[in-house]
Each structure stands twice: as structure tokens, then as C-alpha cells.
PDB file of C-alpha atoms in Angstrom:
ATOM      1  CA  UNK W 439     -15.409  57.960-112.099  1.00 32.00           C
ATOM      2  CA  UNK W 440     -15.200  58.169-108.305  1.00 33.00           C
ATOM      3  CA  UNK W 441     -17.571  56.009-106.661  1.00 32.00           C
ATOM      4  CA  UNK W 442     -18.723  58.721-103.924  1.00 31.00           C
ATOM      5  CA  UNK W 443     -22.028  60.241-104.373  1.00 34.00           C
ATOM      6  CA  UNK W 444     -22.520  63.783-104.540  1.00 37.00           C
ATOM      7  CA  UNK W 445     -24.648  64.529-102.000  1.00 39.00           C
ATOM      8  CA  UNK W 446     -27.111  62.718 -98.951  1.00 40.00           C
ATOM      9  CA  UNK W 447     -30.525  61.588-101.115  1.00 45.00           C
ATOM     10  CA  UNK W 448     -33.928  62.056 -99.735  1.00 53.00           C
ATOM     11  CA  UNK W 449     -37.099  60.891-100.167  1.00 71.00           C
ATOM     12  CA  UNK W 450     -38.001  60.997-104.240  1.00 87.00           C
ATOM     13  CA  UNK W 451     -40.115  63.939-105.230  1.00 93.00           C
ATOM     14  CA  UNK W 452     -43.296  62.649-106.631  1.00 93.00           C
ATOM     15  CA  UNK W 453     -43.814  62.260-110.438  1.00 95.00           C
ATOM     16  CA  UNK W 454     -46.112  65.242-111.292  1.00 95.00           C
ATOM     17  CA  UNK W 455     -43.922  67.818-109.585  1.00 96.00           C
ATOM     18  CA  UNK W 456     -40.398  65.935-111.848  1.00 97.00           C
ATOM     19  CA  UNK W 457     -42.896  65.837-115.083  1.00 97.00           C
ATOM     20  CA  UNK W 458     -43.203  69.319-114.388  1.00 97.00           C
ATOM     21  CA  UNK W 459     -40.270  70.481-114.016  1.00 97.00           C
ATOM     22  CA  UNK W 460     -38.914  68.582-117.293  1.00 97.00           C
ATOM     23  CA  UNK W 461     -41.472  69.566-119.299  1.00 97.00           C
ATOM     24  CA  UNK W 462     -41.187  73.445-118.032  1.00 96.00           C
ATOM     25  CA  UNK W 463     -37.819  73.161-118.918  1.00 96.00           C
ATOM     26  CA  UNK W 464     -38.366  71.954-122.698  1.00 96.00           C
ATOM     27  CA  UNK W 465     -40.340  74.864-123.337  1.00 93.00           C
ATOM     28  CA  UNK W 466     -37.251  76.339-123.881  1.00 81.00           C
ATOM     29  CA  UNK W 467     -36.138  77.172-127.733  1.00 68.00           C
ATOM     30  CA  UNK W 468     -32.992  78.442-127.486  1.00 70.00           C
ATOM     31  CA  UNK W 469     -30.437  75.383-128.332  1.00 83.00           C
ATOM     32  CA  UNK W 470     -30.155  72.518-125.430  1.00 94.00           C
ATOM     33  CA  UNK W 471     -32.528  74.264-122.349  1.00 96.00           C
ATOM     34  CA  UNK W 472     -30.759  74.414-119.174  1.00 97.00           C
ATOM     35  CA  UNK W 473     -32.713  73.235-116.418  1.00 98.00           C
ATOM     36  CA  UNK W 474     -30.678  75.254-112.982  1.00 98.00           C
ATOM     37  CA  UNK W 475     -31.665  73.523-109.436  1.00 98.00           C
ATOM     38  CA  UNK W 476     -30.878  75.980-106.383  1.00 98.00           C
ATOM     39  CA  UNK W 477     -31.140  74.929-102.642  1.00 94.00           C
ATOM     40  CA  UNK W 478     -29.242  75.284 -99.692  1.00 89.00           C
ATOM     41  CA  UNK W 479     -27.184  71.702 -98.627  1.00 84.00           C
ATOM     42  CA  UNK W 480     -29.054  68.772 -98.086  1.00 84.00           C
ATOM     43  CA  UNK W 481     -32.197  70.145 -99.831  1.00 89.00           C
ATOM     44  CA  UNK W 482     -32.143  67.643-102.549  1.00 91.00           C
ATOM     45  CA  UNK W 483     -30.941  69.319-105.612  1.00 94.00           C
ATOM     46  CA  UNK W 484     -29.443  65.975-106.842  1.00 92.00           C
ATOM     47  CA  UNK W 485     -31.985  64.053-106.018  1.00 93.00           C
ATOM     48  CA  UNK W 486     -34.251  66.028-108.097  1.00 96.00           C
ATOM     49  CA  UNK W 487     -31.832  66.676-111.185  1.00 98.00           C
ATOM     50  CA  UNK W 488     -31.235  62.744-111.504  1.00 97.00           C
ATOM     51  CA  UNK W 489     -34.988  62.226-111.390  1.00 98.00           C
ATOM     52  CA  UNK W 490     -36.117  64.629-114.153  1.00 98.00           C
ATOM     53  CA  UNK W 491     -32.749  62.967-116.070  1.00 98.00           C
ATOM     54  CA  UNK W 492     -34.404  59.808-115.793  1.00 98.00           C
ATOM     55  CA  UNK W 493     -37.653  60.641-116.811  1.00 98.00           C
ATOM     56  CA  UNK W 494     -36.467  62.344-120.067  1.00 98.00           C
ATOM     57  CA  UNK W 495     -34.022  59.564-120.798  1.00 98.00           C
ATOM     58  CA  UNK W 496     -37.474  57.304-120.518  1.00 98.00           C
ATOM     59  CA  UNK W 497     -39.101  59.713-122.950  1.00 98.00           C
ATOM     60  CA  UNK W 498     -36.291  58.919-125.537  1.00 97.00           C
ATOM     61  CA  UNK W 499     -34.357  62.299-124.689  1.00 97.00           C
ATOM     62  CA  UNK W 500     -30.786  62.714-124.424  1.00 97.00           C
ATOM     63  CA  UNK W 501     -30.246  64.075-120.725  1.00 97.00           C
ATOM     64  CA  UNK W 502     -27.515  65.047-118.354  1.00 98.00           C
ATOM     65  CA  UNK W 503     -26.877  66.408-114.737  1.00 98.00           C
ATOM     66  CA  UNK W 504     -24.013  68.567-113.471  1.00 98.00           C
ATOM     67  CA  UNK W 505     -23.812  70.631-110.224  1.00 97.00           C
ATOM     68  CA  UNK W 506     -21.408  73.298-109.532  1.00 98.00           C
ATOM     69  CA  UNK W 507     -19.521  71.671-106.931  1.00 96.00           C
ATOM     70  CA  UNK W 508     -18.116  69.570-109.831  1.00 97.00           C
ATOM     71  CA  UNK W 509     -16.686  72.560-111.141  1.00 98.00           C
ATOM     72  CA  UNK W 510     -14.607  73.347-107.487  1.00 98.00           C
ATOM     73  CA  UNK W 511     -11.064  74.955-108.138  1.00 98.00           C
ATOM     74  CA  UNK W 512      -8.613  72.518-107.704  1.00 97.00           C
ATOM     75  CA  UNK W 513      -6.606  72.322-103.951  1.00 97.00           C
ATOM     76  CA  UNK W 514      -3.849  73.937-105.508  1.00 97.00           C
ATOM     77  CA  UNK W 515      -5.570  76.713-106.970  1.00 98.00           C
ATOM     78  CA  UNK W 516      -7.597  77.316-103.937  1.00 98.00           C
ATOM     79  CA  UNK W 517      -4.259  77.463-101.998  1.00 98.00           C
ATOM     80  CA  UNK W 518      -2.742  80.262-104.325  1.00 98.00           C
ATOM     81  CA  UNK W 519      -5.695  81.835-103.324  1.00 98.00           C
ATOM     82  CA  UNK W 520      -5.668  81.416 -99.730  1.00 98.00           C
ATOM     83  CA  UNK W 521      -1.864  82.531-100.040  1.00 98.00           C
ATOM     84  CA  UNK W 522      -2.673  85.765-102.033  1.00 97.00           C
ATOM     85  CA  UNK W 523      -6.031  87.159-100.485  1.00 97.00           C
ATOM     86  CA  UNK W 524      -6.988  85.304 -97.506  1.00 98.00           C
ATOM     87  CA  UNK W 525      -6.263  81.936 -95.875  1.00 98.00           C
ATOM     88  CA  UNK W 526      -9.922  80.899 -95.873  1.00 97.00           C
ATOM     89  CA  UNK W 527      -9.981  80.730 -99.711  1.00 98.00           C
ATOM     90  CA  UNK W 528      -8.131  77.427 -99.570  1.00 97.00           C
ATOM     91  CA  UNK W 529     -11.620  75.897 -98.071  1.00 95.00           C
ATOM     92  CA  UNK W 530     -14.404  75.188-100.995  1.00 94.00           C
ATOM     93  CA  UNK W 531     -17.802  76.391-101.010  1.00 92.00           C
ATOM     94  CA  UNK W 532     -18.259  80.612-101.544  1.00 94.00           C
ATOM     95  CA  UNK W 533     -18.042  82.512-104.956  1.00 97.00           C
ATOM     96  CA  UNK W 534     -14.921  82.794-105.764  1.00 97.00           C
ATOM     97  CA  UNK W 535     -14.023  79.220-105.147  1.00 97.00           C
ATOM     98  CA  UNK W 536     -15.124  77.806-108.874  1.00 98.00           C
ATOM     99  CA  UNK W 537     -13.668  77.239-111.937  1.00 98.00           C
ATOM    100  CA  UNK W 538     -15.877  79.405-113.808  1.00 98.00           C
ATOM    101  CA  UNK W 539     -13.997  79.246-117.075  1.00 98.00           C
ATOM    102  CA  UNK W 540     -14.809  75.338-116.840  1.00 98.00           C
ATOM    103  CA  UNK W 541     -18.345  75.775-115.631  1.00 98.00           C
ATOM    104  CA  UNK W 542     -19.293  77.985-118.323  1.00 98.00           C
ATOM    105  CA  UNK W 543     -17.349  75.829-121.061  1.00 98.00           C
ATOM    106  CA  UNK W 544     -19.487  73.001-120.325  1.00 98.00           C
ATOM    107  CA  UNK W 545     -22.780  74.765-120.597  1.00 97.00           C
ATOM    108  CA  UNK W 546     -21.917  76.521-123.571  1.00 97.00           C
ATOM    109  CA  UNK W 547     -21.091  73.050-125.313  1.00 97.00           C
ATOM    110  CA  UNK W 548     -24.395  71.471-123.705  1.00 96.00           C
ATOM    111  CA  UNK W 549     -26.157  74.309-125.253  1.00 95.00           C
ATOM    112  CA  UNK W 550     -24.678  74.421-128.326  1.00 94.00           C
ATOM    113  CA  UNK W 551     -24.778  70.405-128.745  1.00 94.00           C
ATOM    114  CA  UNK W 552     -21.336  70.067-128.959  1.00 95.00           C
ATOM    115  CA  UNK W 553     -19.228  67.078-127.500  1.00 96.00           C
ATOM    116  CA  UNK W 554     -17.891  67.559-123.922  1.00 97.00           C
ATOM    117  CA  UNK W 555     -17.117  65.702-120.918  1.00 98.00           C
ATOM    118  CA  UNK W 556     -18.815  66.176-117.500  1.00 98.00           C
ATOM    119  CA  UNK W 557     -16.720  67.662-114.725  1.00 98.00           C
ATOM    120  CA  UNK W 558     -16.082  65.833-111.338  1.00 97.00           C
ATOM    121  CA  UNK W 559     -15.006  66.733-107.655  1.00 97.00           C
ATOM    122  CA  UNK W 560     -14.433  64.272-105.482  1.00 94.00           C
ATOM    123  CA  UNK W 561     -15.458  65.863-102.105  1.00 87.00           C
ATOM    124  CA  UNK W 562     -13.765  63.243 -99.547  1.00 85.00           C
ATOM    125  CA  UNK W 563     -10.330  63.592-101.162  1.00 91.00           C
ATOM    126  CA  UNK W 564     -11.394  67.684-101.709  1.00 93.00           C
ATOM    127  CA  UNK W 565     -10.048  67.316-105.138  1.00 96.00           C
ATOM    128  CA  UNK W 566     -10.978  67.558-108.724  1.00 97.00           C
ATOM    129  CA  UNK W 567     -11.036  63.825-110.253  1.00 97.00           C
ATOM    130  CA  UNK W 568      -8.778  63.657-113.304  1.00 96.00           C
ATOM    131  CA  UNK W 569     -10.153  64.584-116.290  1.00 96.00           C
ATOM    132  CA  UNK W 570      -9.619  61.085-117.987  1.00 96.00           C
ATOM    133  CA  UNK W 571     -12.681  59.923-115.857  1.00 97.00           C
ATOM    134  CA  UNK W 572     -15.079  62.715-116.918  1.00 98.00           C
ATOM    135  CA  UNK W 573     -18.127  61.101-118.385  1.00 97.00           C
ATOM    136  CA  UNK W 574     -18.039  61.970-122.062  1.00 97.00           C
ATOM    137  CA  UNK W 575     -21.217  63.320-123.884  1.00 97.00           C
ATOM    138  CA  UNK W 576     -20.670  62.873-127.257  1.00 96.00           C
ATOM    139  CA  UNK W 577     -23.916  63.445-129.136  1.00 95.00           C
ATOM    140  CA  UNK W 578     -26.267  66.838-128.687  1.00 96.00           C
ATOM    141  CA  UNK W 579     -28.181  66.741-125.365  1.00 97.00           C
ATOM    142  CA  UNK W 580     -31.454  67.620-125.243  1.00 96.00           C
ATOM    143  CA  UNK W 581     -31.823  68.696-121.460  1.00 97.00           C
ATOM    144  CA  UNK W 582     -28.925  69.366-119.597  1.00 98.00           C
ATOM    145  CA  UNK W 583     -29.717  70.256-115.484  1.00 98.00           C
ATOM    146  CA  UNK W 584     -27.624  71.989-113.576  1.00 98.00           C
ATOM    147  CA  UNK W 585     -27.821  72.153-110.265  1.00 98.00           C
ATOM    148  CA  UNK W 586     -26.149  73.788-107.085  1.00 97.00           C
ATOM    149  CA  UNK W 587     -26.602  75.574-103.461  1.00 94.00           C
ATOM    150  CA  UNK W 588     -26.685  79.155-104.474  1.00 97.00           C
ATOM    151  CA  UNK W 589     -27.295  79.247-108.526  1.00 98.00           C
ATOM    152  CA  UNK W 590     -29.134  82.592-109.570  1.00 98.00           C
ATOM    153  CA  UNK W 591     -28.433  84.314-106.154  1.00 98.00           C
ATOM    154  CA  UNK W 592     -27.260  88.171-106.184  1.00 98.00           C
ATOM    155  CA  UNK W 593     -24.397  89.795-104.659  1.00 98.00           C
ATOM    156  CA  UNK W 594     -25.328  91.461-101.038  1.00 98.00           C
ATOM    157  CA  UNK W 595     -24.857  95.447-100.893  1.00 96.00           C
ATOM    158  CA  UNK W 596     -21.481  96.231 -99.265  1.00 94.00           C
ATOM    159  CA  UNK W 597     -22.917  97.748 -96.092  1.00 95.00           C
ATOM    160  CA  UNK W 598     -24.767  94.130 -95.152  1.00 96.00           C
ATOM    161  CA  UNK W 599     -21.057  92.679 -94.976  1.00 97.00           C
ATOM    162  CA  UNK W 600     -20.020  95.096 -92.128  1.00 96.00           C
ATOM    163  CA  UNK W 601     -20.997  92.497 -89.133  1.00 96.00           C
ATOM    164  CA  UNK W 602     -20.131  88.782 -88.611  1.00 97.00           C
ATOM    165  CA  UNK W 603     -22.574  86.423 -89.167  1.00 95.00           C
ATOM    166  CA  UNK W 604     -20.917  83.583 -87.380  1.00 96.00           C
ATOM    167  CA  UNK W 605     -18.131  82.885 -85.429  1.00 96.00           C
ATOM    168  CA  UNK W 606     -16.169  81.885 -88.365  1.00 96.00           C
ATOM    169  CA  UNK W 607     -16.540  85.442 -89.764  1.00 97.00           C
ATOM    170  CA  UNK W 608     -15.681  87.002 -86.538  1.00 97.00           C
ATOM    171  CA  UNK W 609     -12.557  84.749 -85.659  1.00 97.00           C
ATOM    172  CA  UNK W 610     -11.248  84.478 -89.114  1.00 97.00           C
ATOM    173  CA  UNK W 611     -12.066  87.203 -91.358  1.00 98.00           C
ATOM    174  CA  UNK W 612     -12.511  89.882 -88.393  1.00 96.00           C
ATOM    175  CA  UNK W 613     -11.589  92.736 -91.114  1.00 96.00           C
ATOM    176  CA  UNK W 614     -14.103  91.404 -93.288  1.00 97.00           C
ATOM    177  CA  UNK W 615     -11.508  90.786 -96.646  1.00 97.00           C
ATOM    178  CA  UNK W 616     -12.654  87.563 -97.347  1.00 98.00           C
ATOM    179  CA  UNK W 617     -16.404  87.857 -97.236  1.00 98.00           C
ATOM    180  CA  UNK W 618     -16.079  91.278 -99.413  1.00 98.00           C
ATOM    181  CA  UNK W 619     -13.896  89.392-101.853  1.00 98.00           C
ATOM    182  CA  UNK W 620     -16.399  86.101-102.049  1.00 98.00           C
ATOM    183  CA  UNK W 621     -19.158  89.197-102.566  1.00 98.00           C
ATOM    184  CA  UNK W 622     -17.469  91.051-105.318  1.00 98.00           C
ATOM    185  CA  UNK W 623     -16.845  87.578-107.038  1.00 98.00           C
ATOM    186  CA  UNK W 624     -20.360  87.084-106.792  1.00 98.00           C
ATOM    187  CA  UNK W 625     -21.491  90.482-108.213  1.00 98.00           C
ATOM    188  CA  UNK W 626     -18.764  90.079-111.070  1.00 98.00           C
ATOM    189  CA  UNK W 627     -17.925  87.354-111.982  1.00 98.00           C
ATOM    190  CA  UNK W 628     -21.660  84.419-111.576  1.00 98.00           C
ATOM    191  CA  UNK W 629     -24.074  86.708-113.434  1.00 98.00           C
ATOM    192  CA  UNK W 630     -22.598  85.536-116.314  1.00 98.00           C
ATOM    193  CA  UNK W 631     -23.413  81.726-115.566  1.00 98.00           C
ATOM    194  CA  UNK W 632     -26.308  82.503-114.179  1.00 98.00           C
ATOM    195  CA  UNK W 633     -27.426  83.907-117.983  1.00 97.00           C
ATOM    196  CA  UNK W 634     -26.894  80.806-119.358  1.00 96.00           C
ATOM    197  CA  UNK W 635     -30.090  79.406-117.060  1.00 97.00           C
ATOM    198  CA  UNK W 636     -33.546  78.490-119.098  1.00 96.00           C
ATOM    199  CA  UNK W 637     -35.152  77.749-115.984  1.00 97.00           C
ATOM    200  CA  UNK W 638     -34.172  78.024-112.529  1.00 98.00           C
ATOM    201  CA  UNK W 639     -36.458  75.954-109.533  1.00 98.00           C
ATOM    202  CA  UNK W 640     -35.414  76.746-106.146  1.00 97.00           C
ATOM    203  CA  UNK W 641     -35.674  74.336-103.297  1.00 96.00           C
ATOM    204  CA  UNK W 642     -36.300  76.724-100.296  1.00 95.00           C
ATOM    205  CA  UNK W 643     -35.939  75.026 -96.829  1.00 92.00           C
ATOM    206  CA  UNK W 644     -38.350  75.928 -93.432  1.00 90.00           C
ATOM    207  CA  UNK W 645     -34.888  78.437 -93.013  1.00 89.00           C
ATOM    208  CA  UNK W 646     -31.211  77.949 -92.386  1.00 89.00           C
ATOM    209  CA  UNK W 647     -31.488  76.244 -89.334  1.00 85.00           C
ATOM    210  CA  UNK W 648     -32.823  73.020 -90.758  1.00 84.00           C
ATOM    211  CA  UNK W 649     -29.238  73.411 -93.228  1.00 83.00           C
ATOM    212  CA  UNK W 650     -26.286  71.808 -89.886  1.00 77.00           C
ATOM    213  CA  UNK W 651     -28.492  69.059 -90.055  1.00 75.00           C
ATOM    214  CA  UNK W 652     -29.041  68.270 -93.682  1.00 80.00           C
ATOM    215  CA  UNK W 653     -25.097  68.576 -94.466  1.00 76.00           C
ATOM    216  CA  UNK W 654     -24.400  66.154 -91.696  1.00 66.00           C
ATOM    217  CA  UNK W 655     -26.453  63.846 -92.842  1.00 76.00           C
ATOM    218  CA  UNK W 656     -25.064  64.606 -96.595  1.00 71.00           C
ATOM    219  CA  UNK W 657     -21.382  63.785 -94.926  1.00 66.00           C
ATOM    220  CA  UNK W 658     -22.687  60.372 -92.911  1.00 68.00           C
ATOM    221  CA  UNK W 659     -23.785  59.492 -96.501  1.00 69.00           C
ATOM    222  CA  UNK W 660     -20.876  60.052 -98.098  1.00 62.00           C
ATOM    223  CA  UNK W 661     -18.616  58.195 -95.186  1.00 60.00           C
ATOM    224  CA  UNK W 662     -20.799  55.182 -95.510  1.00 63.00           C
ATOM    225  CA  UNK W 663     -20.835  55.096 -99.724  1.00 67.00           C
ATOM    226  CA  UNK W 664     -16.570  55.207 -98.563  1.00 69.00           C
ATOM    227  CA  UNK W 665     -16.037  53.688 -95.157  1.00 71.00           C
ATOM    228  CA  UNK W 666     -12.296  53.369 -95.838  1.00 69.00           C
ATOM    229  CA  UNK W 667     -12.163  57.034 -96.049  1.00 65.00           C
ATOM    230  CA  UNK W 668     -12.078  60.184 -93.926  1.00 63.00           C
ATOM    231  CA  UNK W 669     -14.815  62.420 -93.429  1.00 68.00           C
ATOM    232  CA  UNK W 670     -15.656  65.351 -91.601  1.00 73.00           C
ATOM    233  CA  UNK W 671     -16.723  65.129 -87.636  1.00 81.00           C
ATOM    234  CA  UNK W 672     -19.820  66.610 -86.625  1.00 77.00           C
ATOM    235  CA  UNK W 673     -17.296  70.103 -84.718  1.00 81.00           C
ATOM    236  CA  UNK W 674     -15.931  70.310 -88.221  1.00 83.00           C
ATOM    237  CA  UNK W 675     -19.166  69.886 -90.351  1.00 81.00           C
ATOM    238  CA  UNK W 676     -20.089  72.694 -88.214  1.00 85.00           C
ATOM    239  CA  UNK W 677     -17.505  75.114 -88.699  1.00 87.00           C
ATOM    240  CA  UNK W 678     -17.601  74.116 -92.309  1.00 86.00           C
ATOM    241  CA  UNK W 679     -21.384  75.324 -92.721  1.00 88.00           C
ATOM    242  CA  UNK W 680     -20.439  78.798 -91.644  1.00 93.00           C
ATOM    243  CA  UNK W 681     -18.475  79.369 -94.744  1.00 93.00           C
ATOM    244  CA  UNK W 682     -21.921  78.722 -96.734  1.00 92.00           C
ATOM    245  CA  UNK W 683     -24.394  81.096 -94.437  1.00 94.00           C
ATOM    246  CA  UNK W 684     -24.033  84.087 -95.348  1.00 96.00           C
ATOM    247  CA  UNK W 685     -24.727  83.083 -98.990  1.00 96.00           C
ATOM    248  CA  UNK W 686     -27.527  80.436 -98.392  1.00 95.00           C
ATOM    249  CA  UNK W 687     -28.818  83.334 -96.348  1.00 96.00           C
ATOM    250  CA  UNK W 688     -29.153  85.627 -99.060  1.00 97.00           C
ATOM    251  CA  UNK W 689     -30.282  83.296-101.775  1.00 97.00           C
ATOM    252  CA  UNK W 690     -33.353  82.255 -99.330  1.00 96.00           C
ATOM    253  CA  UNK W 691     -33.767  86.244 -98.939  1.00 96.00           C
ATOM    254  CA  UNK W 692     -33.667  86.623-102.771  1.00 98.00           C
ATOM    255  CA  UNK W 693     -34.452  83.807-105.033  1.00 98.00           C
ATOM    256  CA  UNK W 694     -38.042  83.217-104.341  1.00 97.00           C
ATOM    257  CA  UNK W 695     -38.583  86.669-106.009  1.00 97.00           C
ATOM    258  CA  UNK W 696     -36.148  85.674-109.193  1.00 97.00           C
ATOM    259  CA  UNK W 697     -37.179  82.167-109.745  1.00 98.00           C
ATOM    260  CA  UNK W 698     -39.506  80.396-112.068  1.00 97.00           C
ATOM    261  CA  UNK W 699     -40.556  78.139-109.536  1.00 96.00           C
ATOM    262  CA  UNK W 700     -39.934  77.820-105.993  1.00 96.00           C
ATOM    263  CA  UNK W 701     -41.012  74.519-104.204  1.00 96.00           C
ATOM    264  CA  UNK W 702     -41.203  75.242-100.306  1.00 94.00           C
ATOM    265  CA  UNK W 703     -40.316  72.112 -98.031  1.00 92.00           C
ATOM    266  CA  UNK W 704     -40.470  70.977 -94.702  1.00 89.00           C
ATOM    267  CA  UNK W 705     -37.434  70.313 -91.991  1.00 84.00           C
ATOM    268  CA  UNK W 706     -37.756  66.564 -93.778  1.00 82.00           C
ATOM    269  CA  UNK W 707     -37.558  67.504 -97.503  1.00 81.00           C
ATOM    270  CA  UNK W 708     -40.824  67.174 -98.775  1.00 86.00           C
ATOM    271  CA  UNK W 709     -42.697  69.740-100.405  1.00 88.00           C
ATOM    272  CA  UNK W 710     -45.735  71.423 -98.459  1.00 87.00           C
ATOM    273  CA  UNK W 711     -47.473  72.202-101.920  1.00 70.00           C
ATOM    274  CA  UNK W 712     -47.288  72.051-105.460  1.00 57.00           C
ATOM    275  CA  UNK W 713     -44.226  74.586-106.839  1.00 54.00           C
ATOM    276  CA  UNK W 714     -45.426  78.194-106.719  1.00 54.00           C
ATOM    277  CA  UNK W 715     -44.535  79.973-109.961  1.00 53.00           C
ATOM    278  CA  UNK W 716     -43.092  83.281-109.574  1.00 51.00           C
TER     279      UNK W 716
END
């Protein structure tokens, strides 16, 4: 297993709001519930998954965690992308960019309580670890969270691609290709994952511009858990944010109107109230 965290961890979300959202979540009766955390980077989606895996583990329940960054195309991959349709596919992040075969292999088993093993990325190398270090599950789960920075967000209507957002946009994809094709992946090819969801929370953030900030703090995290390795510089982070936007944009437009719950928080992570059902 590699020993770099997936993401910077805030401040724990208190008890009620975790018992809450594990006990929402068992409601379901269709085979092994899927629990799906969404939030932009930084917002604590891990954080929160590991806690309401803890707490059902303490209850005697078989639970597991898995985000979708875990289920990354490999380098190579992303390059034959970036060398058929556009160079910026070789960088991870926007639809289009996930093994989605894999992803919804792994939920399928979880739900059906099959046997399978838990995907990995390892995001300072930028490369899937080898599948001999997958964690295995080997008996039926009873919770399995899943949990990721734009789960359960639609597709944008073509004519909202037209502009730039963001310099990268304008600079790099000045005809537009690669943000239509990330779209049109989106549209296609993640309703189907997002159908496998039992529940979906969203962690919505003050707005994007709180998001720089969180993902730095997110890489800082994962330079220290590795100080031997290289890490992004703050001019990088940057740039690499702008390949998220346009999507965390959209999911904070649309996902407070399609999830379950949606728990608003401050520029510090913590919720300003208890989780607003929708």
C-alpha cells in the first residue's frame, strides 16, 4: 500500500452529523448501500468517509472507503489520450480521465458482496499503485463509501463551454476540444456510476475561491507524509486547479438541488448547520 495519504485532513466532523450520515445510508435495501461523498478539493470528503467507516466498523459492520481518484487512468493511458484528442488529457482530474470500467467493477462487487480488492493511485508518483497492493475485501461489506470531488454532478449544456473560464482554458484549449470532450464524457459516460449511488452528501464550500487554498494545503500534506518526494509548487498547484473549475463550478451550481443532503461549510471546513436535506 503506498504510505501517502489521499488527501489534506481537517478538523473531524462531529459525531451526530457521521451517525447520521451512516445511519441514512443503511436505510438502504438494495444489496451493500453505497454511501457517495461529493466536494470540491480540500473539503474533507476523506475525512468524513473514514469517520462514518469507523463508526460502523465500531457497530460490528463490515465497512470500506474508496474515492474516485483511486480509480485515475494510468500515465500511460492518459498519454494515449493526450496523443489522440488533446495534450491536456495526459493531466488527471476531469471526466474523461477515470477508469470507469474499474470504478464501476468495484461497486458492483461491493454491492453485490462479492470479493474484490480496493483500487489505489498514488498521487506524488501520478500513478496507479500495482494491483498486488490493493487492499483485499474478501467477505460481503455492509457499507461501502465512496467518495470524490464531483460525484453526481451533470454535464453543462454545450453553449456554457463557448468562453474560457481560466487562463488554462484560454491558453491551452483556445478551440475549446478538450473541455467539450471532458463534457461529453461527463454526459455519457458518469451517469452510469452515478446510478450505482444510495446516498449522495455533498460538502459545498463558501464558493470556489476558498478551493487554491484547500488543495495547497492538501499538497503541503502530502509532501510532509513523503518529504523524500516531489510535490507540486504553489505556480503549479495553481495552474493545476484550473483543470478542476469548470467542473467544481458546476457541481456547486447543481448538486445542492440533486443531493440527499448537503452540509454547507465555512472557508475553514466546518459546517455552519446541521446537513439540510434536499
Amino acid at each position: 500500500m503506498s504510505p501517502v495519504p489521499h488527501s489534506f485532513s481537517p478538523r473531524r466532523f462531529a459525531p451526530a452529523l457521521v451517525a447520521q450520515a451512516l445511519d441514512e445510508a443503511l436505510t438502504s435495501a438494495s444489496g451493500t448501500p453505497v454511501l457517495a461523498i461529493s466536494g470540491v478539493q480540500g473539503s474533507g470528503k476523506s475525512t468524513l468517509a473514514a469517520q462514518v467507516v469507523d463508526l460502523a466498523r465500531s457497530r460490528g459492520l463490515c465497512a470500506a472507503a474508496l474515492s474516485i481518484d483511486d480509480t485515475y487512468l494510468t500515465r500511460a493511458q492518459r498519454q494515449r489520450l493526450a496523443d489522440r484528442i488533446h495534450p491536456l488529457l495526459a493531466t488527471r482530474g476531469p471526466p474523461g480521465t477515470h477508469d470507469l470500467a474499474l470504478a464501476l467493477n468495484t461497486l458492483d462487487a461491493a454491492k453485490a458482496g462479492q470479493a474484490f480488492a480496493l483500487p489505489r493511485f498514488d498521487k506524488l508518483a501520478d500513478e496507479r499503485v500495482a494491483e498486488t497492493q490493493w487492499k483485499r475485501i474478501e467477505q460481503p461489506l455492509d457499507l461501502l463509501v465512496f467518495e470524490g470531488w464531483f460525484l453526481g454532478t451533470p454535464a453543462e449544456d454545450a453553449q456554457a463551454l463557448q468562453q474560457p473560464l481560466n487562463a488554462l482554458e484560454r491558453d491551452a484549449d483556445a478551440d475549446g476540444r478538450w473541455r467539450q470532450w471532458c463534457n461529453q464524457a461527463l454526459a455519457d459516460d458518469y451517469p452510469a456510476l452515478w446510478q450505482r449511488f444510495d446516498r449522495l452528501w455533498m460538502l459545498q464550500p463558501p464558493s470556489f475561491a476558498v478551493v487554491p487554498h484547500w488543495r495547497w494545503q492538501q499538497e503541503q500534506a502530502l509532501q510532509q507524509a513523503s518529504p523524500g518526494r516531489s510535490s507540486m509548487t504553489r505556480p503549479q498547484l495553481e495552474r493545476f486547479v484550473q483543470f478542476y473549475e469548470r467542473i467544481s463550478r458546476q457541481a456547486l451550481r447543481t448538486l445542492p438541488a440533486i443531493a440527499d443532503r448537503v452540509i454547507a461549510l465555512d472557508a475553514q471546513r466546518q459546517p455552519l448547520a446541521t446537513p439540510s436535506a434536499e
